[in-house]
mmCIF file with all atom_site columns, C-alpha atoms and ligand atoms in Angstrom:
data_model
loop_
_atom_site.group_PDB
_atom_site.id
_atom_site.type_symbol
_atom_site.label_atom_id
_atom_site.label_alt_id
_atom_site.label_comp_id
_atom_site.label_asym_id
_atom_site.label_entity_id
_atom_site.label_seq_id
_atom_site.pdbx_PDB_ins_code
_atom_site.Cartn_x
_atom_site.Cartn_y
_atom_site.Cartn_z
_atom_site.occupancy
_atom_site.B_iso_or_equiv
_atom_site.pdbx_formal_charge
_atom_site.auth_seq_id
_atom_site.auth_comp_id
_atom_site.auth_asym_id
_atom_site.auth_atom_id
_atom_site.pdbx_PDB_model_num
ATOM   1   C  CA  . UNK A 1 1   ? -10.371 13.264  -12.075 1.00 88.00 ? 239 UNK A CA  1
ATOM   2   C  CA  . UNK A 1 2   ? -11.386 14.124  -8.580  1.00 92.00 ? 240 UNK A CA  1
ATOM   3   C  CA  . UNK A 1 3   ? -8.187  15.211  -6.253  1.00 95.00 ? 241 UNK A CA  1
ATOM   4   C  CA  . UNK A 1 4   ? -9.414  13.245  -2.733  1.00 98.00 ? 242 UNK A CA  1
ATOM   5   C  CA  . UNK A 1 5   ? -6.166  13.772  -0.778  1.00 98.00 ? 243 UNK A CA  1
ATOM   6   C  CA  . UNK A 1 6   ? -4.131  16.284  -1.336  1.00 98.00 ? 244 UNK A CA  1
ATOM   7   C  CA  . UNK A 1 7   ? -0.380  16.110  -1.210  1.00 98.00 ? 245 UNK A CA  1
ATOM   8   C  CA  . UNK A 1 8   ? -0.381  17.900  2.286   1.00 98.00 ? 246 UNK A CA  1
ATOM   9   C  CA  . UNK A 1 9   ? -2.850  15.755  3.868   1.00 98.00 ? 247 UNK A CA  1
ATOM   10  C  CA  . UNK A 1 10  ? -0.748  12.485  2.872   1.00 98.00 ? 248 UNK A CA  1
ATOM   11  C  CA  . UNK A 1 11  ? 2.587   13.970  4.638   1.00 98.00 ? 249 UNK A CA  1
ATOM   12  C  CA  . UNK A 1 12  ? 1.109   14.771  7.677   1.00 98.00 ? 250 UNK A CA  1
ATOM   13  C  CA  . UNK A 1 13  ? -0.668  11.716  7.499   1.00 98.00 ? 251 UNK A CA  1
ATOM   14  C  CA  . UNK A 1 14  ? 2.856   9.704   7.137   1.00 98.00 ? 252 UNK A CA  1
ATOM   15  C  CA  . UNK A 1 15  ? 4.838   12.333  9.492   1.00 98.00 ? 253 UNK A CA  1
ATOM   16  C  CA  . UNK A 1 16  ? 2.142   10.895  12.390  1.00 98.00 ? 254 UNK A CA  1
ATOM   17  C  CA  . UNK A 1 17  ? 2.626   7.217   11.463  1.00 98.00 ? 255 UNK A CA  1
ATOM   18  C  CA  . UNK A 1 18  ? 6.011   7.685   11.531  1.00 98.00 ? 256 UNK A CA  1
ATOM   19  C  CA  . UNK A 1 19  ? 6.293   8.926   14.899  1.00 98.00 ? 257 UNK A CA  1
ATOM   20  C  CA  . UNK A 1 20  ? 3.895   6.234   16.149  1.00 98.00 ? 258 UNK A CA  1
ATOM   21  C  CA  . UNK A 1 21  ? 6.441   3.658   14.616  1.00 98.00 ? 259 UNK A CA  1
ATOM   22  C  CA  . UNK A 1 22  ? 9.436   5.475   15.993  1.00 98.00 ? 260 UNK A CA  1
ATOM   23  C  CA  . UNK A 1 23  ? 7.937   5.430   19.653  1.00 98.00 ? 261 UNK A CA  1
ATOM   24  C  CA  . UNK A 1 24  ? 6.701   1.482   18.818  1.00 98.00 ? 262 UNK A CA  1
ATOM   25  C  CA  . UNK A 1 25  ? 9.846   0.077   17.629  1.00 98.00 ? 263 UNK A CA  1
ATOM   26  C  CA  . UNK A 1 26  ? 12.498  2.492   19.990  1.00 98.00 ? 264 UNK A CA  1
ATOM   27  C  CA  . UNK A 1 27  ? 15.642  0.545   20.511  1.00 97.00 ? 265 UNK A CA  1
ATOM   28  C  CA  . UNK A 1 28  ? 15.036  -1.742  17.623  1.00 98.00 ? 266 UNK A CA  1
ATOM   29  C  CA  . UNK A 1 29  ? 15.784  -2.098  14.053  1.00 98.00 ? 267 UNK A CA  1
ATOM   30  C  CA  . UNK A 1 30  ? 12.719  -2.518  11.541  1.00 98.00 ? 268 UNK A CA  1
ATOM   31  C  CA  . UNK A 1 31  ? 12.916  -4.080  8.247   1.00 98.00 ? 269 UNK A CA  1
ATOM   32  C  CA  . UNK A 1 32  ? 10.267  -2.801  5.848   1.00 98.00 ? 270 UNK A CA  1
ATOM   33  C  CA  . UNK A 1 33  ? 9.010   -4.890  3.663   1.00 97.00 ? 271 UNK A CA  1
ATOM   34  C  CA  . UNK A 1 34  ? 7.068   -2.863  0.754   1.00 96.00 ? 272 UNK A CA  1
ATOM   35  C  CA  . UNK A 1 35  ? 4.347   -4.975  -2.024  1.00 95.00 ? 273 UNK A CA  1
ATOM   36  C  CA  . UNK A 1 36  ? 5.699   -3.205  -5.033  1.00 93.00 ? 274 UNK A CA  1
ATOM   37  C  CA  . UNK A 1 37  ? 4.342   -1.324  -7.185  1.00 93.00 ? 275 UNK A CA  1
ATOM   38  C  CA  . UNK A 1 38  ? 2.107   0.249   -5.686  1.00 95.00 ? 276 UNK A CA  1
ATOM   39  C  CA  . UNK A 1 39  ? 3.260   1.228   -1.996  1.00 97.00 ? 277 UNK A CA  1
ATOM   40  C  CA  . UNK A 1 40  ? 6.581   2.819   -3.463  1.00 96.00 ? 278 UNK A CA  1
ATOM   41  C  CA  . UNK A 1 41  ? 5.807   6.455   -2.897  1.00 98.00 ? 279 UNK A CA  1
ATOM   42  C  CA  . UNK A 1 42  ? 4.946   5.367   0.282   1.00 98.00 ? 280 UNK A CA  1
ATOM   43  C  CA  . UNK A 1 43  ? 7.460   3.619   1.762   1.00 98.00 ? 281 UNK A CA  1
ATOM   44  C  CA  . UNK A 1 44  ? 9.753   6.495   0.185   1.00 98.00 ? 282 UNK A CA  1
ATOM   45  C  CA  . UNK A 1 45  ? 8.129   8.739   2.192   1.00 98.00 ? 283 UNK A CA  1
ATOM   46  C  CA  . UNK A 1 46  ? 7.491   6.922   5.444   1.00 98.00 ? 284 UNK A CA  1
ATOM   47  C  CA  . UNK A 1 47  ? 11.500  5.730   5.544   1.00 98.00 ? 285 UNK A CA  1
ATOM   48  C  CA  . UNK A 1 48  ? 12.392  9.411   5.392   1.00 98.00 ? 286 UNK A CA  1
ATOM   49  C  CA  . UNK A 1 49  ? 10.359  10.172  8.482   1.00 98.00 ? 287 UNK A CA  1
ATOM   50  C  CA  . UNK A 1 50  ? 11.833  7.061   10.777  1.00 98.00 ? 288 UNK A CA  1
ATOM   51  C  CA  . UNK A 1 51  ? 13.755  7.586   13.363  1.00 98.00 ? 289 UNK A CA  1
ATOM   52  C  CA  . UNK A 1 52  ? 15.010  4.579   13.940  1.00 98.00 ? 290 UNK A CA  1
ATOM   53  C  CA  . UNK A 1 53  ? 17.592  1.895   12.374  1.00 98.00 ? 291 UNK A CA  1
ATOM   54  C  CA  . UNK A 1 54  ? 15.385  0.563   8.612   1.00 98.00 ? 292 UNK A CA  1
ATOM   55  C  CA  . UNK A 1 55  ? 16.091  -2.074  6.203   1.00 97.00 ? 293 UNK A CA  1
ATOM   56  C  CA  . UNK A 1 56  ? 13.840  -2.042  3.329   1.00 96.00 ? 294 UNK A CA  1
ATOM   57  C  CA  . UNK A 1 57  ? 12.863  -5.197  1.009   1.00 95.00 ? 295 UNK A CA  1
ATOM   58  C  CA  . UNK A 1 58  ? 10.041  -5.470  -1.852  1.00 93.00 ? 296 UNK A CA  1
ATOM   59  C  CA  . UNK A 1 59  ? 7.658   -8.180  -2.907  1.00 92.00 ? 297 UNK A CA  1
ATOM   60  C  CA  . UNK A 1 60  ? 6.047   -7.908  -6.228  1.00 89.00 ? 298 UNK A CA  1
ATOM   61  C  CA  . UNK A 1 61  ? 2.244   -8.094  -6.135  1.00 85.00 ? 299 UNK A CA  1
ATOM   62  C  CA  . UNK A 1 62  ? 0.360   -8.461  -9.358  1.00 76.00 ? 300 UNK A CA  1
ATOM   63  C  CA  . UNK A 1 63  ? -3.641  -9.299  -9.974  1.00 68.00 ? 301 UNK A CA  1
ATOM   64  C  CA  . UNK A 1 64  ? -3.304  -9.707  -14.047 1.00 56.00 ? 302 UNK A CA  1
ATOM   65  C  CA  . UNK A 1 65  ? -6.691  -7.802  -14.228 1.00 56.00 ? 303 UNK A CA  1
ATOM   66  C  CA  . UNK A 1 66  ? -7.249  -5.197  -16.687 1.00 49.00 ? 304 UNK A CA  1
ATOM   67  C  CA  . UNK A 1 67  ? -8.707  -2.191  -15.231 1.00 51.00 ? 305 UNK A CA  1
ATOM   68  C  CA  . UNK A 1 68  ? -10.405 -2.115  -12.002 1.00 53.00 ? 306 UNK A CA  1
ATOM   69  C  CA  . UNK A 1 69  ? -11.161 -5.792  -11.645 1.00 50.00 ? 307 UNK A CA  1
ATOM   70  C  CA  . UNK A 1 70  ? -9.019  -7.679  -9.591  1.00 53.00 ? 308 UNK A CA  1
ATOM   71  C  CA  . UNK A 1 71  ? -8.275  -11.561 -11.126 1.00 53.00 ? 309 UNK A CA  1
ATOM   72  C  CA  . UNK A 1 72  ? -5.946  -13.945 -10.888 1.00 61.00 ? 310 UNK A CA  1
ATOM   73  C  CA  . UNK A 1 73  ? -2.973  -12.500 -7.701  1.00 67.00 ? 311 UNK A CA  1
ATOM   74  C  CA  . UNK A 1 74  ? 0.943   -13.210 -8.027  1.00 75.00 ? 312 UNK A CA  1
ATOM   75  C  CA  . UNK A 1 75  ? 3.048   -12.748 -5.479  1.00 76.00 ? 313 UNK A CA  1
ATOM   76  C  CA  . UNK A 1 76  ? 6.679   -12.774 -6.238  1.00 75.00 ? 314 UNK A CA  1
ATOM   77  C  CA  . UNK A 1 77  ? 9.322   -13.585 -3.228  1.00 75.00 ? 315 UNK A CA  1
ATOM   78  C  CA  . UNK A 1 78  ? 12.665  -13.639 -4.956  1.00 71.00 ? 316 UNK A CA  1
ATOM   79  C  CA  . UNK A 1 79  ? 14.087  -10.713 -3.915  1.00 75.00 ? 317 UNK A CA  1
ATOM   80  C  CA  . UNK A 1 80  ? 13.561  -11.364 -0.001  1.00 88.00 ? 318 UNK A CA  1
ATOM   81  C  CA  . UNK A 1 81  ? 16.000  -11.017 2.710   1.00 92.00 ? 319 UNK A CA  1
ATOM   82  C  CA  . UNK A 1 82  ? 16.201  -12.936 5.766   1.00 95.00 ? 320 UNK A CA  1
ATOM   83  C  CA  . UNK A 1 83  ? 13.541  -12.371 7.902   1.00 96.00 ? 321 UNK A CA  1
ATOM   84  C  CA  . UNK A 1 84  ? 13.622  -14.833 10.939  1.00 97.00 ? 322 UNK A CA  1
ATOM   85  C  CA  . UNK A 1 85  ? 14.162  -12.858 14.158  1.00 98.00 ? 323 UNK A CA  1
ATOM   86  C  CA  . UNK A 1 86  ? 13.449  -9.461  12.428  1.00 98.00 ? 324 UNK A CA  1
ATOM   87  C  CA  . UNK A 1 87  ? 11.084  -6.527  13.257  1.00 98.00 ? 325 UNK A CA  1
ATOM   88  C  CA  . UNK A 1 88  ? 8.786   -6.700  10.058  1.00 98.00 ? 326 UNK A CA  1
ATOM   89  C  CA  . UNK A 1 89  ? 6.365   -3.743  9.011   1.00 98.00 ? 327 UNK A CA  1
ATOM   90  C  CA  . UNK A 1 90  ? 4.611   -5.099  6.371   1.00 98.00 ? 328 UNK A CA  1
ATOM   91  C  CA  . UNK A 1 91  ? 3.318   -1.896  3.579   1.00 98.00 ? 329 UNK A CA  1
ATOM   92  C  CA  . UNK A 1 92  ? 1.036   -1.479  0.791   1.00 97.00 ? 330 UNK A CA  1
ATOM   93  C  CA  . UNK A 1 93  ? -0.815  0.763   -0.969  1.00 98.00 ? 331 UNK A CA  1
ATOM   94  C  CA  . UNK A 1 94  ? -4.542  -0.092  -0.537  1.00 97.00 ? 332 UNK A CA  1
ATOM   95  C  CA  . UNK A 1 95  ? -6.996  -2.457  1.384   1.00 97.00 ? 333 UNK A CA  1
ATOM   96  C  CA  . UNK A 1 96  ? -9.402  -3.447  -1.218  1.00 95.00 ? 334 UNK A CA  1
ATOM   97  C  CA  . UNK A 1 97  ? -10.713 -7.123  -1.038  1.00 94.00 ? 335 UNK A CA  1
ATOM   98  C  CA  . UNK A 1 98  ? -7.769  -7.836  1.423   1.00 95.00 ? 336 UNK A CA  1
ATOM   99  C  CA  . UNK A 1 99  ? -6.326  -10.519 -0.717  1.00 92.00 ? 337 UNK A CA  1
ATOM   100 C  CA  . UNK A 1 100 ? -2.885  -9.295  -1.673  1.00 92.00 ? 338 UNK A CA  1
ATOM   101 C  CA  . UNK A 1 101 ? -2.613  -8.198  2.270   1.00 95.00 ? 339 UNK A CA  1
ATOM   102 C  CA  . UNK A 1 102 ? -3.752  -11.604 3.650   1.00 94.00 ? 340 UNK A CA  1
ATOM   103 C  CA  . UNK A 1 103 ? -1.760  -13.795 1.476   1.00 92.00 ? 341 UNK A CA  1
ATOM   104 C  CA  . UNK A 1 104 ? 1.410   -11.547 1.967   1.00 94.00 ? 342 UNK A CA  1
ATOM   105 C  CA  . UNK A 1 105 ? 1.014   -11.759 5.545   1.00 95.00 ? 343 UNK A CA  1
ATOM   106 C  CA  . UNK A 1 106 ? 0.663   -15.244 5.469   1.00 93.00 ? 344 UNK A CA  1
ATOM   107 C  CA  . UNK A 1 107 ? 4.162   -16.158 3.754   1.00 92.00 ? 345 UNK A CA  1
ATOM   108 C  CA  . UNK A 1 108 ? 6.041   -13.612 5.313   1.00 95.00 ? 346 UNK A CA  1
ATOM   109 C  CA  . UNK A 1 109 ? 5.028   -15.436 8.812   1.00 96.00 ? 347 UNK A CA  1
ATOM   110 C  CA  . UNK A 1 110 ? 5.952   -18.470 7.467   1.00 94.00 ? 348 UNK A CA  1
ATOM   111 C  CA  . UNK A 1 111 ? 9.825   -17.052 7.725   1.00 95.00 ? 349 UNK A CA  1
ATOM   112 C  CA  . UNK A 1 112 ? 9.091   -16.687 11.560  1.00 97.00 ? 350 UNK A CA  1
ATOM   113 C  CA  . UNK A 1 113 ? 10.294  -12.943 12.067  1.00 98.00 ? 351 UNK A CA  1
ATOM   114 C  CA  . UNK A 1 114 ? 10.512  -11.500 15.629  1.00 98.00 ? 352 UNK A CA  1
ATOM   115 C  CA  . UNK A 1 115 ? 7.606   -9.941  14.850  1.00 98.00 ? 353 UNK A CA  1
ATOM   116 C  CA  . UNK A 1 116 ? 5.281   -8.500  11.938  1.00 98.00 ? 354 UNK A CA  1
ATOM   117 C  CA  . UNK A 1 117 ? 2.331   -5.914  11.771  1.00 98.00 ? 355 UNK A CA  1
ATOM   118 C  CA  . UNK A 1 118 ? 1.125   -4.291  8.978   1.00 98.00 ? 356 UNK A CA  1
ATOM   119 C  CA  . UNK A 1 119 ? 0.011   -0.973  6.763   1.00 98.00 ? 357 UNK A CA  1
ATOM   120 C  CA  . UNK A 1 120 ? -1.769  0.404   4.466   1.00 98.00 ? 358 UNK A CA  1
ATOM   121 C  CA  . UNK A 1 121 ? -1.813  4.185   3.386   1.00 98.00 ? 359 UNK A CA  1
ATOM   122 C  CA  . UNK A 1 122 ? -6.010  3.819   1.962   1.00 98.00 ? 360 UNK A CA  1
ATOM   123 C  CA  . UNK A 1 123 ? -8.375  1.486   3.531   1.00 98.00 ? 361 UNK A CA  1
ATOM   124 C  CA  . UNK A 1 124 ? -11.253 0.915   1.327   1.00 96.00 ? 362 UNK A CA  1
ATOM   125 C  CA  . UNK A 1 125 ? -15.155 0.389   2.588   1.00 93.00 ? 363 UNK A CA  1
ATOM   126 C  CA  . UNK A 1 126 ? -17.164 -2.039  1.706   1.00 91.00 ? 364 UNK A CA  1
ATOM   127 C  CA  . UNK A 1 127 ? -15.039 -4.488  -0.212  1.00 92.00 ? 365 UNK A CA  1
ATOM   128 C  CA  . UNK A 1 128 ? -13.202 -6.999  2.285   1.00 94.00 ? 366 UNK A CA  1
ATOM   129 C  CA  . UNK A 1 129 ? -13.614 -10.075 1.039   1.00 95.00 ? 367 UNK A CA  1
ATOM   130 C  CA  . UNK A 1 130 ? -10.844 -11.536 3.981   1.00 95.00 ? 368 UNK A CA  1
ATOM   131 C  CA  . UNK A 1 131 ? -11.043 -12.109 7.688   1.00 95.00 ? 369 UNK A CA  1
ATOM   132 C  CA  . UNK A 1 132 ? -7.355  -10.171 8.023   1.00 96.00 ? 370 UNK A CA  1
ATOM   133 C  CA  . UNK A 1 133 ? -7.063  -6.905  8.763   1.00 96.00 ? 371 UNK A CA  1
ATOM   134 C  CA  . UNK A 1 134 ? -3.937  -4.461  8.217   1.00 98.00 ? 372 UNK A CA  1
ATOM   135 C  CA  . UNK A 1 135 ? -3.285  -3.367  12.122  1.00 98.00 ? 373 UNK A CA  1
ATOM   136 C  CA  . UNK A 1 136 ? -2.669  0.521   10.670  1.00 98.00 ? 374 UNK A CA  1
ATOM   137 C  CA  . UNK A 1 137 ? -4.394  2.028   7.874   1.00 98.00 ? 375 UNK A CA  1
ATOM   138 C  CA  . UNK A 1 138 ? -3.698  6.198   7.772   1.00 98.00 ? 376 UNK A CA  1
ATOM   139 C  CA  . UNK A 1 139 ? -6.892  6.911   5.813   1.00 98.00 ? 377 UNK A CA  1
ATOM   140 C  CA  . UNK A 1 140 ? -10.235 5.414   4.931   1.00 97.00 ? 378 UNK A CA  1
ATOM   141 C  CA  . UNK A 1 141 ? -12.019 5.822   1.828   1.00 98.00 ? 379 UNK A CA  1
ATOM   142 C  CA  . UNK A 1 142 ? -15.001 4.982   0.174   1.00 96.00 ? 380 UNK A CA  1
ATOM   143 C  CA  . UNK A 1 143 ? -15.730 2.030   -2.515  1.00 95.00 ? 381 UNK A CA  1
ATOM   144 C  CA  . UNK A 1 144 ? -14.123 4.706   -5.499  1.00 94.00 ? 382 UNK A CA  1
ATOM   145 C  CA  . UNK A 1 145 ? -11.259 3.338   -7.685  1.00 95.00 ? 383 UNK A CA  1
ATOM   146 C  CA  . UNK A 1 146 ? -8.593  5.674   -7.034  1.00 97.00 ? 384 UNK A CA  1
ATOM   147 C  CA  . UNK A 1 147 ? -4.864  6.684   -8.599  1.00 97.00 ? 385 UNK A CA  1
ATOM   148 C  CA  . UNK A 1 148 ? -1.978  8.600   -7.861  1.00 98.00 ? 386 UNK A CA  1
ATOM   149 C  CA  . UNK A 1 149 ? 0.558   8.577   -5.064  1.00 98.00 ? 387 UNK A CA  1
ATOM   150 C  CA  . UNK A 1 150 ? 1.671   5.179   -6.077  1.00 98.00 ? 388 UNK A CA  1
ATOM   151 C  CA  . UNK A 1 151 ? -1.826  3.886   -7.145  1.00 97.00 ? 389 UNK A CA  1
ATOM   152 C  CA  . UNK A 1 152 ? -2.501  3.461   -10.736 1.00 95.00 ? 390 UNK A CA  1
ATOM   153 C  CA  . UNK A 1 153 ? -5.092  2.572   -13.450 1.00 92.00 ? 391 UNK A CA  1
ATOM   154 C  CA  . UNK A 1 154 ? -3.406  0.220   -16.201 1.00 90.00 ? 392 UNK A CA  1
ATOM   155 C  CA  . UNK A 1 155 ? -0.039  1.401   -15.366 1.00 92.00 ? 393 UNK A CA  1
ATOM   156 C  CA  . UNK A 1 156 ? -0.549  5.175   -15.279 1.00 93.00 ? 394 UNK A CA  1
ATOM   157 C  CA  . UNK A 1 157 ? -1.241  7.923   -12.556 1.00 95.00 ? 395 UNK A CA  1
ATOM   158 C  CA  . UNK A 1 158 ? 1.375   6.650   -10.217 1.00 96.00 ? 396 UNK A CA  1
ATOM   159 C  CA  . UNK A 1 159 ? 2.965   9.938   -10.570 1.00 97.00 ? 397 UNK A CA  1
ATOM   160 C  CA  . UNK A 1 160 ? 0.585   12.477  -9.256  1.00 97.00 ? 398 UNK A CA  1
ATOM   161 C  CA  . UNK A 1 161 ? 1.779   13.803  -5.704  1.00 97.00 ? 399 UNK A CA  1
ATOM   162 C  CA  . UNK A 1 162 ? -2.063  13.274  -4.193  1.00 98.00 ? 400 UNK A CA  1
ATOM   163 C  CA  . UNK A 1 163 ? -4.803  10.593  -4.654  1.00 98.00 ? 401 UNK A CA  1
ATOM   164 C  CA  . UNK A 1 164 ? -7.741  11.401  -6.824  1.00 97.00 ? 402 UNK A CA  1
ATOM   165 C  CA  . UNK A 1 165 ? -10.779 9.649   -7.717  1.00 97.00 ? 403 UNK A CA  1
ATOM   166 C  CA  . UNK A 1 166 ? -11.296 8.421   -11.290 1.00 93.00 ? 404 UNK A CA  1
ATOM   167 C  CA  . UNK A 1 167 ? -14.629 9.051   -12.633 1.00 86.00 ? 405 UNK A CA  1
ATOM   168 C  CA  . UNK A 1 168 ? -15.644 6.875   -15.897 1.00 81.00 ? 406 UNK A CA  1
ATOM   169 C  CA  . UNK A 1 169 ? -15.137 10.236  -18.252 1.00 83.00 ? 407 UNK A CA  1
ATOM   170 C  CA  . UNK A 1 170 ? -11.351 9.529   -17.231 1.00 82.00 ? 408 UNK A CA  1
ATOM   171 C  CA  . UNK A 1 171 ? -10.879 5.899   -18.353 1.00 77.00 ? 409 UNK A CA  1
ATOM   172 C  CA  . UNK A 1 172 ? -12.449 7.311   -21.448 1.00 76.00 ? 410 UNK A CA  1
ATOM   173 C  CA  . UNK A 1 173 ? -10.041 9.947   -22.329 1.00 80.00 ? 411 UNK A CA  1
ATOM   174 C  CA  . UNK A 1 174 ? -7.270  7.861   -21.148 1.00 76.00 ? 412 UNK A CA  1
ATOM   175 C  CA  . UNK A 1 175 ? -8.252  5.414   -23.171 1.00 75.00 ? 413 UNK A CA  1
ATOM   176 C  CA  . UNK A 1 176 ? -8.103  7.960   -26.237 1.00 76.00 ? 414 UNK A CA  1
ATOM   177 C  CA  . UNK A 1 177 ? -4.649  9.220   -25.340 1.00 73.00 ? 415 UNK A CA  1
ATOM   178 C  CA  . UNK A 1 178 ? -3.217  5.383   -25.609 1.00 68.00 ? 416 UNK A CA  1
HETATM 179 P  P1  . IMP B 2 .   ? -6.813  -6.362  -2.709  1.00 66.37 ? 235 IMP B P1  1
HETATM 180 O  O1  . IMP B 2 .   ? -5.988  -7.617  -2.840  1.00 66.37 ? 235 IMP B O1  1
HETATM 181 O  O2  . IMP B 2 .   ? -8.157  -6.508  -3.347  1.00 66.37 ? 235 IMP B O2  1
HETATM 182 O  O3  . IMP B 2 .   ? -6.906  -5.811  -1.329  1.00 66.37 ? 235 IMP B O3  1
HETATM 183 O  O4  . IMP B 2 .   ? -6.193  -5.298  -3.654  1.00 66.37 ? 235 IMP B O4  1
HETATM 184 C  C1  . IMP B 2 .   ? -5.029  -4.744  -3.421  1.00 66.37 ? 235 IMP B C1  1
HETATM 185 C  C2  . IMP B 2 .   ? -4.406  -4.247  -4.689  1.00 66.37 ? 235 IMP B C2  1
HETATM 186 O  O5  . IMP B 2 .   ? -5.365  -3.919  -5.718  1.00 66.37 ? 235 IMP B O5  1
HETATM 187 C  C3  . IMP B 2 .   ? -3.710  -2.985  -4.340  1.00 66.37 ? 235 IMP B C3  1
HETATM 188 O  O6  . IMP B 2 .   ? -2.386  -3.253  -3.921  1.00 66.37 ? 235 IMP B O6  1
HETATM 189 C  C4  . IMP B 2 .   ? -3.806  -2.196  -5.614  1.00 66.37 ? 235 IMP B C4  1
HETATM 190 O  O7  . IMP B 2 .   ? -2.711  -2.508  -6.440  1.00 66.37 ? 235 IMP B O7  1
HETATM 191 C  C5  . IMP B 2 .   ? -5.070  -2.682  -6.296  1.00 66.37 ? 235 IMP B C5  1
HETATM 192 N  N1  . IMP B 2 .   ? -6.195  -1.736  -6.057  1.00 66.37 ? 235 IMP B N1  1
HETATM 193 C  C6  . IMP B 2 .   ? -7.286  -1.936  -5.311  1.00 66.37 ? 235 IMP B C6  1
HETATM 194 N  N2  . IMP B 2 .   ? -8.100  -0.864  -5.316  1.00 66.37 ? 235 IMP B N2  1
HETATM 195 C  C7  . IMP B 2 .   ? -7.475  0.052   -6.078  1.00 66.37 ? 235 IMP B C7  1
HETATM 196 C  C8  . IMP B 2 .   ? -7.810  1.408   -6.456  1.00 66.37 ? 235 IMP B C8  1
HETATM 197 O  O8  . IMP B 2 .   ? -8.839  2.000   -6.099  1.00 66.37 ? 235 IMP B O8  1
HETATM 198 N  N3  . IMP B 2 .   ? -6.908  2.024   -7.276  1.00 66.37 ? 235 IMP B N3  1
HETATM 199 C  C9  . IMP B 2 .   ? -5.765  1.437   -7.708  1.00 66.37 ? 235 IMP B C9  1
HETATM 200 N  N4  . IMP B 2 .   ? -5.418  0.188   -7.360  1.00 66.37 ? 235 IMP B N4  1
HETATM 201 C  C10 . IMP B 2 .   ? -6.266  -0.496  -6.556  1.00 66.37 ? 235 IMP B C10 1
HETATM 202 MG MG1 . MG  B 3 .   ? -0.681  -2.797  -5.652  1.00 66.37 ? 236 MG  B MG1 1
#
């Protein structure tokens, strides 16, 4: 496993973003509204840093692929506040194809809030597959699957404090410890 960003690099990274959202939203209240699981170290992180009034609410996001490969995408609502009128900052984890972001953004407009923009902590090249695009991404990354901070590979890695690359000797010996 190659460590890509290191634990360091993602605060600051987040400590920034948060100020720019703190000067963006001044004298409002902003309801968060995190795709689970992925963006939860995240938006731990990021709420931390806001200086402002924050609500927080989760959608589930699942593509039922094994591995790497993205299929079939659920996205589950059930859990969502009110959102009409509201400042919404919509957060994930990654831009890959841009399906899970596009859809997302898409029903959560539906419930007309005051207005909604949109994050991502890793925006990946050379995969978009969508005309959307998140309006703040904090870094950009190559086409390399990657885990940790929140990101994982089958349900592991979401752990590590930093992202790293997995290289195909990994999903091997992970594969071994199962
Ligand atoms: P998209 O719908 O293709 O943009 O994919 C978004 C989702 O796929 C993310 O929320 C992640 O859960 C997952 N994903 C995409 N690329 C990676 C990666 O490199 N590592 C881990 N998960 C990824
Ligand atoms: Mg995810």
């Amino acid at each position: 496993m190659r460590p890509l960003l290191e634990s360091d690099q993602l605060q600051k990274a987040i400590a920034q973003f948060a100020q720019t959202i703190t000067e963006k939203y001044e004298g409002h209240s902003l309801m968060i509204v995190a795709i689970l699981d992925g963006s939860l170290l995240f938006m731990a992180d990021l709420i931390r840093q806001l200086k402002l009034p924050v609500q927080i609410a989760t959608i589930h996001a699942k593509s039922y692929g094994q591995g790497t490969i993205r299929e079939d995408l659920q996205i589950g609502f059930a859990h969502l506040p009110e959102l009409k009128g509201k400042e919404v900052l919509l957060l994930d984890d990654i831009y890959d194809t841009g399906h899970t972001l596009s859809a997302t953004h898409s029903l959560i407009k539906a419930k007309e809030p005051a207005s909604l923009a949109s994050v991502v902590l890793l925006r990946k090249h050379g995969r978009q597959e969508v005309e959307y695009e998140p309006d703040y991404h904090l870094f950009d990354i190559n086409d390399e699957f990657v885990v940790g901070y929140g990101l994982d590979y089958r349900g592991d890695f979401r752990n590590l404090p930093y992202v790293a690359i997995m290289e195909p000797g990994d999903v091997l010996r992970q594969a071994q410890l199962r």
